[in-house]
């Protein structure tokens, strides 16, 4: 797990003093084939206002447009790990559930994160899913 300032997008509420950050997210390259939409968070007081969707859309737009001319990154598929209740949200932003074969082709570190997340989410009573861009 890592945060990269170059990949991060932060949303602030300029009317708030002190701690105006209300949301953030990033897309970080994993290898030549995949990048991960990660660290997506919206402050609970600001949820249901479209901030999360705006973050996903802007991150994808910025990532795809900034990297379209770079040969090493061109064609990377964006993937993510999330909990099952979030599937409709990500589907509405162009993602679909990854097949077993697609999930097994992900970088080993993300496969390990999926396996560990599956064990933890099972104990907590929620399933983790892997999603990829529907191209």
Coordinates of C-alpha atoms in Angstrom, one line a residue:
X1 CA 0.0 0.0 0.0
X2 CA 1.4 3.4 -1.0
X3 CA 0.3 6.9 -1.6
X4 CA 1.8 8.8 -4.4
X5 CA 1.5 12.6 -4.6
X6 CA 1.8 12.5 -8.4
X7 CA -1.2 10.1 -8.6
X8 CA -3.4 11.6 -5.8
X9 CA -6.4 13.8 -6.3
X10 CA -7.7 15.6 -3.2
X11 CA -11.1 17.4 -2.8
X12 CA -11.3 20.2 -0.3
X13 CA -14.2 22.3 1.0
X14 CA -12.9 25.8 0.9
X15 CA -15.6 27.0 3.2
X16 CA -14.1 24.9 6.1
X17 CA -11.4 26.1 8.3
X18 CA -8.8 23.8 9.8
X19 CA -9.3 20.4 8.0
X20 CA -11.0 21.1 4.6
X21 CA -10.1 17.8 3.0
X22 CA -13.4 15.9 2.2
X23 CA -12.1 13.2 -0.1
X24 CA -9.2 11.8 -2.0
X25 CA -8.2 8.9 -4.3
X26 CA -5.4 7.8 -6.6
X27 CA -4.6 5.6 -9.6
X28 CA -1.2 4.1 -9.3
X29 CA 0.7 2.0 -11.9
X30 CA 1.3 -1.6 -10.8
X31 CA 3.2 -2.9 -13.8
X32 CA 3.1 -2.7 -17.6
X33 CA -0.4 -4.1 -17.8
X34 CA -2.3 -2.8 -14.7
X35 CA -2.8 0.3 -12.7
X36 CA -4.9 0.4 -9.5
X37 CA -7.7 2.8 -8.5
X38 CA -6.9 2.9 -4.7
X39 CA -7.3 4.9 -1.5
X40 CA -10.7 6.3 -2.5
X41 CA -12.2 8.0 0.5
X42 CA -15.0 10.5 1.1
X43 CA -15.6 12.0 4.5
X44 CA -18.9 10.5 5.9
X45 CA -20.3 14.0 6.3
X46 CA -19.9 14.6 2.6
X47 CA -21.2 11.3 1.2
X48 CA -24.2 11.1 -1.2
X49 CA -23.2 14.4 -2.8
X50 CA -21.5 12.9 -5.9
X51 CA -18.0 13.5 -4.6
X52 CA -16.9 9.9 -4.9
X53 CA -18.2 9.6 -8.4
X54 CA -16.5 12.9 -9.4
X55 CA -13.2 11.6 -7.9
X56 CA -13.4 8.3 -9.9
X57 CA -14.3 10.1 -13.1
X58 CA -11.6 12.8 -12.8
X59 CA -8.9 10.2 -11.8
X60 CA -9.7 8.0 -14.8
X61 CA -9.8 11.0 -17.1
X62 CA -6.6 12.4 -15.8
X63 CA -4.8 9.1 -15.9
X64 CA -6.0 8.1 -19.4
X65 CA -5.3 11.5 -20.9
X66 CA -1.9 12.1 -19.2
X67 CA -0.6 8.6 -20.2
X68 CA -2.0 8.2 -23.7
X69 CA 1.3 9.1 -25.3
X70 CA 3.5 7.1 -23.0
X71 CA 4.3 3.8 -24.6
X72 CA 5.1 2.1 -21.4
X73 CA 1.8 2.9 -19.9
X74 CA -0.5 2.9 -22.9
X75 CA -3.1 0.2 -22.7
X76 CA -2.9 -0.4 -19.0
X77 CA -6.1 -1.7 -17.5
X78 CA -7.3 0.0 -14.3
X79 CA -8.4 -2.4 -11.6
X80 CA -9.6 -2.1 -8.0
X81 CA -10.5 -4.0 -4.9
X82 CA -13.7 -3.2 -3.1
X83 CA -16.5 -4.6 -1.0
X84 CA -19.5 -6.2 -2.6
X85 CA -22.0 -3.5 -1.7
X86 CA -19.9 -1.0 -3.7
X87 CA -20.3 -3.0 -7.0
X88 CA -23.1 -0.8 -8.4
X89 CA -21.2 2.4 -7.7
X90 CA -18.1 1.2 -9.6
X91 CA -20.2 -0.3 -12.4
X92 CA -21.8 3.1 -13.0
X93 CA -18.3 4.4 -13.6
X94 CA -17.2 1.8 -16.2
X95 CA -16.0 -1.1 -14.1
X96 CA -17.0 -4.7 -14.1
X97 CA -16.3 -7.7 -11.9
X98 CA -13.0 -9.4 -13.0
X99 CA -13.2 -13.0 -14.1
X100 CA -11.1 -15.6 -12.2
X101 CA -8.6 -15.7 -15.1
X102 CA -8.3 -11.9 -15.0
X103 CA -7.9 -11.7 -11.3
X104 CA -5.3 -14.4 -11.4
X105 CA -3.3 -12.4 -14.0
X106 CA -3.0 -9.4 -11.7
X107 CA 0.4 -8.6 -10.2
X108 CA 1.2 -10.9 -7.3
X109 CA 1.1 -8.1 -4.7
X110 CA -2.5 -7.3 -5.6
X111 CA -3.4 -11.0 -5.7
X112 CA -2.0 -11.3 -2.1
X113 CA -4.0 -8.2 -1.1
X114 CA -7.1 -9.8 -2.5
X115 CA -6.6 -13.1 -0.7
X116 CA -5.9 -11.3 2.6
X117 CA -8.9 -9.0 2.1
X118 CA -11.1 -12.0 1.4
X119 CA -10.1 -13.6 4.7
X120 CA -10.7 -10.5 6.7
X121 CA -13.9 -9.6 4.9
X122 CA -15.2 -13.2 5.4
X123 CA -14.7 -12.8 9.1
X124 CA -16.5 -9.4 9.0
X125 CA -19.4 -10.8 6.9
X126 CA -18.7 -9.0 3.7
X127 CA -17.1 -10.1 0.4
X128 CA -14.3 -8.4 -1.4
X129 CA -14.4 -8.3 -5.1
X130 CA -11.9 -7.4 -7.8
X131 CA -13.1 -5.1 -10.6
X132 CA -11.5 -3.9 -13.8
X133 CA -12.3 -1.3 -16.4
X134 CA -14.9 -2.5 -18.9
X135 CA -13.4 -1.7 -22.2

